[in-house]
Structure formats: structure tokens, C-alpha cells
Short mmCIF file of C-alpha atoms and ligand atoms in Angstrom, two decimals:
data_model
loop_
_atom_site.label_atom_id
_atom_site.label_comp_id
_atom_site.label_asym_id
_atom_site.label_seq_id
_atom_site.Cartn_x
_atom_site.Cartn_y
_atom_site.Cartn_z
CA UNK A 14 127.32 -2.94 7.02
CA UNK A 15 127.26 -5.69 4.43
CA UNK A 16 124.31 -7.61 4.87
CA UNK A 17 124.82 -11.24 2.87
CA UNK A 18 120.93 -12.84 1.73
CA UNK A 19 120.24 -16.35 0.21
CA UNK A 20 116.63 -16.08 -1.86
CA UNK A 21 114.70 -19.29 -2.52
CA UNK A 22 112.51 -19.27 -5.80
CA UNK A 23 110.39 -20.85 -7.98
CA UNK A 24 111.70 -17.91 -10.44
CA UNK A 25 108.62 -16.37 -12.21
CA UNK A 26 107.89 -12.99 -13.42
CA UNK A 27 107.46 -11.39 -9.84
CA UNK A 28 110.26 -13.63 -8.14
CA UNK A 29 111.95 -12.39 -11.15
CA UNK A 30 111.57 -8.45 -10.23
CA UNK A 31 112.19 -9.63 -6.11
CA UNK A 32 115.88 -10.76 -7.61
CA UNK A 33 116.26 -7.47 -9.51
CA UNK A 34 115.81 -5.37 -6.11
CA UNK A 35 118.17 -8.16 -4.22
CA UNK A 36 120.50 -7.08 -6.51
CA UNK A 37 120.17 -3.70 -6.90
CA UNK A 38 120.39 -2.96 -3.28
CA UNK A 39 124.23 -1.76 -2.25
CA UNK A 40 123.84 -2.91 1.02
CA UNK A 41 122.93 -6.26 -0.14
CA UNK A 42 125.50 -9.46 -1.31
CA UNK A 43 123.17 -12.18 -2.79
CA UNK A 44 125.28 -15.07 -2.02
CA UNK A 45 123.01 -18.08 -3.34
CA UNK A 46 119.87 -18.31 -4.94
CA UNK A 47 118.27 -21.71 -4.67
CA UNK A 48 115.57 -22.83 -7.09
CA UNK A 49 112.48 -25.07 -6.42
CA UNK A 50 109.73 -26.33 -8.47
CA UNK A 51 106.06 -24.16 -7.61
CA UNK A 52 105.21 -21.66 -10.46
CA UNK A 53 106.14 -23.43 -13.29
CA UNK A 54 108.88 -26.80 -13.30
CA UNK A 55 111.87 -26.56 -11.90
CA UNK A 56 114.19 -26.67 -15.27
CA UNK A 57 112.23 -23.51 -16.31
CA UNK A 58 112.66 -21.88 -12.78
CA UNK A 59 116.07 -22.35 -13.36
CA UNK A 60 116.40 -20.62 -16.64
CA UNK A 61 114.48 -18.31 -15.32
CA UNK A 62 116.56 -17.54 -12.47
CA UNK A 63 119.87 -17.54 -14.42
CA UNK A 64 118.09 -15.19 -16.72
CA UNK A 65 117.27 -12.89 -14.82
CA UNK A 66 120.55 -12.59 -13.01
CA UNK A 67 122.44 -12.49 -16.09
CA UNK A 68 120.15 -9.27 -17.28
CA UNK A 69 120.91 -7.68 -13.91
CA UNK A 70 124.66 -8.21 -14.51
CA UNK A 71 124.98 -10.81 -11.82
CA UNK A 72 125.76 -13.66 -13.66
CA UNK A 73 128.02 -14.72 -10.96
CA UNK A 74 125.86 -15.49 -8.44
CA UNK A 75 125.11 -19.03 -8.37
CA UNK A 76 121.96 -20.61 -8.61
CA UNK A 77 121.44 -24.14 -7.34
CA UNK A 78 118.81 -26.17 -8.69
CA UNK A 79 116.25 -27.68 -6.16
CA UNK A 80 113.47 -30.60 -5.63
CA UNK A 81 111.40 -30.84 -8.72
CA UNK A 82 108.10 -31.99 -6.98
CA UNK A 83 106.38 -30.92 -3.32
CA UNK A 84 107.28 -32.93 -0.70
CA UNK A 85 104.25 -35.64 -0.44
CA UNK A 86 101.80 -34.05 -3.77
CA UNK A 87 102.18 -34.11 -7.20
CA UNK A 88 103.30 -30.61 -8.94
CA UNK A 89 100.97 -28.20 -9.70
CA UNK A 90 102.28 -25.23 -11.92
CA UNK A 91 100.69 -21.65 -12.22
CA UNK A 92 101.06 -21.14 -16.40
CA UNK A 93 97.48 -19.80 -16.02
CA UNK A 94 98.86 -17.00 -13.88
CA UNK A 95 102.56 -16.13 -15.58
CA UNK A 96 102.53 -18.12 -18.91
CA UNK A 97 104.26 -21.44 -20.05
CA UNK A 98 108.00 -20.01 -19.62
CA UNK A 99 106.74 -17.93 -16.67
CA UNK A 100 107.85 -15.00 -17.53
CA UNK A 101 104.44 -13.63 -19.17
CA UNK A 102 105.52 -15.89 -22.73
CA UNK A 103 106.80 -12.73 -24.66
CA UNK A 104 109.90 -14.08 -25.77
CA UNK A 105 111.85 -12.40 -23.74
CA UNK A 106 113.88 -15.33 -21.80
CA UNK A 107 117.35 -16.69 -23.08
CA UNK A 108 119.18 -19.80 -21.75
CA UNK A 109 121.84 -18.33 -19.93
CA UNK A 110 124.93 -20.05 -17.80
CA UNK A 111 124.12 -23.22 -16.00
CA UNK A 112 123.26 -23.70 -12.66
CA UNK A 113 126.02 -25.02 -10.04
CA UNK A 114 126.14 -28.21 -9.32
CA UNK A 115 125.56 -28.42 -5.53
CA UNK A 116 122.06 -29.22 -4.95
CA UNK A 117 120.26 -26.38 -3.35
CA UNK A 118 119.35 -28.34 -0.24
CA UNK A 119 123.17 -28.99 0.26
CA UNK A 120 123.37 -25.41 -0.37
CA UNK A 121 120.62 -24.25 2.01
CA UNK A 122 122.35 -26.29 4.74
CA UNK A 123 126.40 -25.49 3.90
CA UNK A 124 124.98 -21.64 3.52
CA UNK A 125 123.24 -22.02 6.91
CA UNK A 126 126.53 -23.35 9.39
CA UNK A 127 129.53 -21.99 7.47
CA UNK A 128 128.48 -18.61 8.55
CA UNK A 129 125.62 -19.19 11.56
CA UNK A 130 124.17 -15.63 12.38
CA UNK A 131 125.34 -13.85 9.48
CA UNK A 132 123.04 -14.42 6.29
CA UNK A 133 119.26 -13.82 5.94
CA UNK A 134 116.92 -16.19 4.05
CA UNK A 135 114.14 -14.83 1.48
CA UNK A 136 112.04 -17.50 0.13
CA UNK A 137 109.57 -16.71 -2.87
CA UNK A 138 108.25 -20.25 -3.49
CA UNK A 139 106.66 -23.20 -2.00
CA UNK A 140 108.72 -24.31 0.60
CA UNK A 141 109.81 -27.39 -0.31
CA UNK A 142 113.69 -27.09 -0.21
CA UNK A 143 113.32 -25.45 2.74
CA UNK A 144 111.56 -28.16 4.69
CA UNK A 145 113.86 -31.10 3.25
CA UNK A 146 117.11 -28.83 4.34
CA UNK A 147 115.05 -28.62 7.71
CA UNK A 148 114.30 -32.37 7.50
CA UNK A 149 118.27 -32.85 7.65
CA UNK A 150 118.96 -29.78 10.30
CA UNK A 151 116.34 -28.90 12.57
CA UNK A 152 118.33 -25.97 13.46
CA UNK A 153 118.72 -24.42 10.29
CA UNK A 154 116.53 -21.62 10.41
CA UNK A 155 118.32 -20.61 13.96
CA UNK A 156 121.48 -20.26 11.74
CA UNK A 157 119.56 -17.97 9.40
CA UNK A 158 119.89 -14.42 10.93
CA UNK A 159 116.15 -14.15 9.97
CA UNK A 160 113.81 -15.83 7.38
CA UNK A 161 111.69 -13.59 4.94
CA UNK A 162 108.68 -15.94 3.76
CA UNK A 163 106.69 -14.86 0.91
CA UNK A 164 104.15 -17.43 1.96
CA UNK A 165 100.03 -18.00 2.63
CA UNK A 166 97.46 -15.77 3.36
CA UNK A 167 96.93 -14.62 7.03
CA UNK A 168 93.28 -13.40 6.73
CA UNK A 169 92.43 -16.35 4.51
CA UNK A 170 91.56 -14.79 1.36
CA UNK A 171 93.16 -16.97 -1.20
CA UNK A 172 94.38 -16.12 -4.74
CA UNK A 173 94.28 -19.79 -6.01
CA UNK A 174 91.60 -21.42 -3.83
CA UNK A 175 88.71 -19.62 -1.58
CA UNK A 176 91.34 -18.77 1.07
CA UNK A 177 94.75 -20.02 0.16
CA UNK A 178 97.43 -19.05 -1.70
CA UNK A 179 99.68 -20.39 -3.94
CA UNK A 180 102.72 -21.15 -2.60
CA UNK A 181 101.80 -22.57 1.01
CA UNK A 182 99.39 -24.88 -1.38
CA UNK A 183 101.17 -25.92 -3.62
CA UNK A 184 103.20 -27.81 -0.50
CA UNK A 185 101.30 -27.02 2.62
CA UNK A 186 103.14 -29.96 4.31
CA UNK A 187 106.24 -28.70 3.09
CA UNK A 188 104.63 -25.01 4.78
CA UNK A 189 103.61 -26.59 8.04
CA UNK A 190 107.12 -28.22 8.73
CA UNK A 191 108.70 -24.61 8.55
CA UNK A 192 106.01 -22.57 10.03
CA UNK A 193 106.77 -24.83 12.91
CA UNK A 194 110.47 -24.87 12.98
CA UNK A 195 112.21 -22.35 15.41
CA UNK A 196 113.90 -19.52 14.14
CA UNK A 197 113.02 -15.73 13.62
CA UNK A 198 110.55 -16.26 10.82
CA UNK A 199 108.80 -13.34 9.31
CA UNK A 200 105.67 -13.87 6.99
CA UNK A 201 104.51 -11.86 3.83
CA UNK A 202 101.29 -13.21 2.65
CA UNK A 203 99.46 -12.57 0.15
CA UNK A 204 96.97 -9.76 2.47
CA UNK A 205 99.68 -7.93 1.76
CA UNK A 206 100.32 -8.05 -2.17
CA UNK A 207 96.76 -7.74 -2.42
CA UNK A 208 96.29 -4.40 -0.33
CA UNK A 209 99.73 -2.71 -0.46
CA UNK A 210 101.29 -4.15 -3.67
CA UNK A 211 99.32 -3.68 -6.68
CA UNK A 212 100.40 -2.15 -9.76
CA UNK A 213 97.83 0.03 -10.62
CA UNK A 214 97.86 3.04 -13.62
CA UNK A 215 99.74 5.32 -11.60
CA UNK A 216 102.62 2.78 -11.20
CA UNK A 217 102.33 1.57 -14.42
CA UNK A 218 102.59 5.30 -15.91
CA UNK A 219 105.95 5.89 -13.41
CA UNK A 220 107.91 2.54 -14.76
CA UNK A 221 107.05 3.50 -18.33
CA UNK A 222 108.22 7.18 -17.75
CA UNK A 223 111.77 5.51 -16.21
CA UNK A 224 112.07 3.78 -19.44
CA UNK A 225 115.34 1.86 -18.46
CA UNK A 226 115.66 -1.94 -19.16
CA UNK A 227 114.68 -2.62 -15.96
CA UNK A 228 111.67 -1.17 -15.89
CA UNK A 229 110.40 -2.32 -19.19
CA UNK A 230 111.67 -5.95 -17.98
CA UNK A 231 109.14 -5.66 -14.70
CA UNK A 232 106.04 -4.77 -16.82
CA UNK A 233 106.98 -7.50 -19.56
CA UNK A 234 107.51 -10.17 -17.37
CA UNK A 235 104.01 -9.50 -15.80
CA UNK A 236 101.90 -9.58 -18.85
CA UNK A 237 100.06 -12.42 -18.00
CA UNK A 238 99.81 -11.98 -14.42
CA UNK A 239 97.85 -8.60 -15.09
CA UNK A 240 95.88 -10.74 -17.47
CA UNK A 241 95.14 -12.77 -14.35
CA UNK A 242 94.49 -10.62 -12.24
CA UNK A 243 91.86 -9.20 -14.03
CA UNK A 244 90.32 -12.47 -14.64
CA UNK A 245 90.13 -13.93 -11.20
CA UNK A 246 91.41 -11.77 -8.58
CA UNK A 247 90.10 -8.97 -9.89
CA UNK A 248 92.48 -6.29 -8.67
CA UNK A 249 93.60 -3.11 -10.50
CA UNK A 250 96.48 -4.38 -12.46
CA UNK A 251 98.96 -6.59 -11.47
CA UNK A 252 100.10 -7.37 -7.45
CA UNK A 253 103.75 -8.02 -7.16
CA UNK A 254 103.48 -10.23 -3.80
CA UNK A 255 108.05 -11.39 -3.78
CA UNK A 256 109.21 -7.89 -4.21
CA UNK A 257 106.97 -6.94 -1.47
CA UNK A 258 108.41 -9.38 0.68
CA UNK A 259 111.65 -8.46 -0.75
CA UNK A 260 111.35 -5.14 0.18
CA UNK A 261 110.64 -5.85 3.49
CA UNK A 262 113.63 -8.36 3.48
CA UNK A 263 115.74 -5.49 2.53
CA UNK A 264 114.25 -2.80 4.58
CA UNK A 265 112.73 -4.20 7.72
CA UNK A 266 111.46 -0.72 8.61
CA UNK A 267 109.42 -0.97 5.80
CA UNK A 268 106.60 -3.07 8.49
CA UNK A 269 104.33 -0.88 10.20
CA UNK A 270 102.12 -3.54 11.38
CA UNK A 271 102.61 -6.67 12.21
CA UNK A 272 102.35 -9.54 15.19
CA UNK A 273 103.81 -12.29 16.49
CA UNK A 274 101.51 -15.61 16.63
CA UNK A 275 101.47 -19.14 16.01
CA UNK A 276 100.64 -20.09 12.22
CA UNK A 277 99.75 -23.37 11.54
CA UNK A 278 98.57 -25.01 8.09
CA UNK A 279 95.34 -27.09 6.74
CA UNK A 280 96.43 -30.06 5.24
CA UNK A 281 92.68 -31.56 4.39
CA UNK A 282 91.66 -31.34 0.69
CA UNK A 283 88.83 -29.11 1.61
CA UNK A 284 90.88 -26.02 3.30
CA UNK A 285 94.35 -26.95 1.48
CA UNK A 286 96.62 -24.60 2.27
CA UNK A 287 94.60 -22.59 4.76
CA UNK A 288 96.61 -20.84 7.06
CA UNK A 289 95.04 -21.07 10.76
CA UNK A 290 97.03 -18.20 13.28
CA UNK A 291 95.85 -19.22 17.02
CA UNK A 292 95.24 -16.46 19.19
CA UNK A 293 94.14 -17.90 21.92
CA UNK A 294 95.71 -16.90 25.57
CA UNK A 295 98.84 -18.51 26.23
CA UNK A 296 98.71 -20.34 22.63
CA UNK A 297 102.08 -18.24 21.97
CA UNK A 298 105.62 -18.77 22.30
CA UNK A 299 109.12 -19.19 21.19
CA UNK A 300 107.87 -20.76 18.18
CA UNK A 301 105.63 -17.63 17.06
CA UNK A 302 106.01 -16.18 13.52
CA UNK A 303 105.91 -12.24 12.87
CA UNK A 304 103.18 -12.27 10.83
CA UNK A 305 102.73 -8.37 8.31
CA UNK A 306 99.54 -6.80 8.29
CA UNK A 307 100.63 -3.67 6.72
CA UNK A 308 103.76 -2.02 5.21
CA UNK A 309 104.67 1.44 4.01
CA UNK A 310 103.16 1.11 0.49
CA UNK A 311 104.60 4.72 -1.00
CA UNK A 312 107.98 3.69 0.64
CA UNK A 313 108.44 -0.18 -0.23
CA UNK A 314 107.17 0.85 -4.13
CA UNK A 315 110.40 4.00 -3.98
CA UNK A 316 112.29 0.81 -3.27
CA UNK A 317 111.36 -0.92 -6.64
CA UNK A 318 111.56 2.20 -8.70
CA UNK A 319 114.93 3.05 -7.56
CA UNK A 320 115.58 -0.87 -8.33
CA UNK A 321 114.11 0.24 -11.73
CA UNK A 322 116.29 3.21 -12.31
CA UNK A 323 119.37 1.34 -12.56
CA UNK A 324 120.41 1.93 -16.21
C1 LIG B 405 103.08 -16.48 -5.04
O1 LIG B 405 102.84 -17.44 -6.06
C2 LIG B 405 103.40 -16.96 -7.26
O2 LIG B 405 102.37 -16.65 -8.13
C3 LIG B 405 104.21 -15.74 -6.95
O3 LIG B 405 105.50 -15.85 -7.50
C4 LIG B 405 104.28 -15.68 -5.45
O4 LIG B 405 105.44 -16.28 -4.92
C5 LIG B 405 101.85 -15.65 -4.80
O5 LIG B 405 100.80 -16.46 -4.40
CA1 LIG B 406 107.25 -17.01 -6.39
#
């Protein structure tokens, strides 16, 4: 069966490979991608995003441009993390096509009740469209067969303060209005990237030994993150935390632990961005979020390589 996914992104080098393995997957229509400021402004998340479609020969998906500030906070861009154009600065990134001209709220709402049931949301970014589409239909995410959040970290160790991480604070208010929303809501935080989706030697050695476009295309565009990581989060090359949640997106089999539990967000200046989960007795409900504690690294990786392969 045809399964039909809108992504959400703030497109950077690793929302970037996520959109290379939406598109690569047969089983998969992207219908929409929808484009918010986070990683770097939203003109370059754009071009980014109609890049990177155009180099996986699908130029024809359109790409709606989004809110170019958080909801309540002034932007704050990650350059540090994926370079000025976001896509590790090597020169690689054209202008390509335009965007449509629906704004991607509009978009996330029409996409939402033209077709209630049928498509599944993936966001990569902070959630900022999200929340203003939900601001205009509470329902929305109800209409959304399921929601696929890269978004926060669950056991609080953060990769751009103490113990949060970038894209529930860069708009945790924006965050907080859809971790409370109902709808089947599924989070990939950044526990996960950190454990289960690093890019280590071994990885690096099998995308070089693919040598396709693709593959060379997921180590360029992550030049700088590697640079990153090895300067403040200290892991073993670079993590790739929206393809992880796109794999899972794409392969929900690909979770082999997870639970269901109410997620709420700090909003202070001192925990920004902190997610809180409440597991208290009788705390739960309809309103719980599947929160992923641990996926099928070997498997979800096969996933991205065959994504790779693709001449
Ligand atoms: C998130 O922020 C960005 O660096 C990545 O694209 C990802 O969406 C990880 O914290
Ligand atoms: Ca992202």
C-alpha cells in the first residue's frame, strides 16, 4: 500500500539526508514538504530543501515556505553546528526551482482535512508551523494518520544546552502547544541520535565504499556537523538525529523500545527547552506521546545505505 507523508523542516544537512530516504522509499509518496525557520533562516531552509529534492530527482514535490521566526522568541540559528548555508559550506548547494506559493501553514492544514486519516506527518524542525496550523485547527494532528517528531531529549541530555536540544529550544512554546495537542504523536529525541545514530568509521568506510552521489552528498553535507560533534558533543563522528526519525517514520518496526507518557516542556530561561515526561500513577492518558528509547540500529542504518545506493 501507498503510504502518502508530509515532512516539516528547517532543511539542513541531516534534514537534508531524512528527505533523501523519504524519497527513496517505494512505498513512500512525499506529498508536501513544509519549511520553517530553526537551523539556519528560513530563505536558506528553503533552498536547501528545493536542493536537495532537485538532486534526488524530485523536483516536483512542492515545498512551501513557512514562519521565519519561533512563535514568541527571537531566531536562533545553528551555523556553529552545519555552516552558514547549512549544508556543511562546501559549495555544494545551487538555487533550484522556487517554492509554491501556498504558505506552509495553509498547507499543513489543507494537507491535514482533504484527506483525514490518510497521510503521516514527519517534522525535523522546531515546531513552529506546526503549532500555528494547530493554533487554527485543534484537530489537526487527529487528521494526521500519525506524527513522527524529531524533537527534545527524553532523558535530558541536551546537545545545545545542559539538557535540551535544539529544536524543542529553539521554540519550546511552539513544542509545548503540540506535545499537548491530541493525536498519535510519536517522539525521536535526541537519546536516540546520540546512542543509535552516530556515524562512526565503520559507517563512514561503508558510504565511501557505495561511492554513488548519494552517498558522497550525506558525508558532504555533514562536514561541519562532524566538526561539531567533536567539539562539543563529543561523539564518534557525526549523529544523524532526522533520518533516524525518518527511518522510524518509514519503518515503524524499526522501535524496539519505547512508551507512552505525558511530555511536557520548560519554558523558564534556566531549563529552556527541557523536556519533563510525568510518570506518576494515573498522570497518563489520551493525550500521552510514544516516546523511543531504542531502535534497531543495524536495521534503521540498512535503511539509509539502501537510500544511499540509489545511483
Ligand atoms: C536537530 O537540530 C538540528 O541540528 C538537526 O537538524 C535536528 O533536527 C537535532 O537537535
Ligand atoms: Ca532539522
Amino acid at each position: 500500500m501507498t503510504r502518502h507523508l508530509v515532512v516539516d523542516t528547517d532543511t539542513a544537512s541531516d534534514d537534508a539526508v531524512a528527505l533523501l530516504m523519504a524519497v527513496a522509499s517505494p512505498d513512500v509518496v512525499l506529498d508536501a514538504v513544509t519549511v520553517v525557520a530553526g537551523n539556519v533562516t528560513l530563505d536558506k531552509a528553503v533552498r536547501n530543501a528545493l536542493f536537495t529534492l532537485d538532486f534526488c530527482g524530485a523536483g516536483h514535490v512542492p515545498v512551501h515556505a513557512g514562519l521565519e521566526r519561533p512563535l514568541v522568541r527571537p531566531l536562533s540559528t545553528a551555523s556553529d553546528v552545519h555552516g552558514e548555508d547549512g549544508m556543511g559550506d562546501t559549495g555544494l548547494v545551487r538555487a533550484v526551482g522556487r517554492a509554491a506559493t501556498e504558505h506552509a501553514v495553509d498547507a499543513l492544514v489543507r494537507l491535514a482535512n482533504e484527506a483525514p486519516g490518510e497521510r503521516e506527518l514527519v517534522t525535523l524542525g522546531p515546531l513552529t508551523n506546526v503549532a500555528a496550523a494547530l493554533l487554527r485547527d485543534r484537530q489537526l494532528l487527529t487528521k494526521y494518520r500519525r506524527t513522527v517528531m524529531m524533537a527534545g531529549s527524553p532523558d535530558c541530555v541536551g546537545n545545545v544546552t545542559a539538557t535540551a536540544e535544539f529544536n524543542v529550544w529553539a521554540d519550546p512554546e511552539a513544542a509545548s502547544i503540540v506535545l499537548e495537542a491530541p493525536g498519535e504523536r510519536v517522539l525521536v529525541g535526541w537519546n536516540i541520535s546520540r546512542l543509535q545514530a552516530v556515524m562512526g568509521p565503520a559507517e563512514h568506510q561503508r558510504l565511501s565504499s557505495l561511492a554513488t552521489p548519494r552517498a558522497r552528498f550525506v558525508q558532504e553535507v555533514n562536514v561541519k556537523v562532524a566538526e561539531y560533534c567533536a567539539r562539543v558533543t563529543g561523539l564518534d563522528g557525526y549523529d544523524l538525529p532526522d533520518p533516524v526519525a525518518m527511518a522510524v517514520a518509514l519503518r515503524p518496526a524499526l522501535v524496539t523500545e519505547s512508551e507512552r507518557v505525558p511530555v511536557r516542556v520548560a519554558l523558564g530561561e534556566e531549563l529552556r527547552g527541557q523536556l519533563v515526561l510525568d510518570h506518576r500513577r494515573g498522570a497518563g492518558g489520551p493525550g500521552d506521546v510514544e516516546v523511543v528509547w531504542r531502535v534497531d540500529e543495524e536495521a534503521w542504518k540498512e535503511l539509509l545505505f539502501a537510500a544511499c545506493a540509489a545511483k
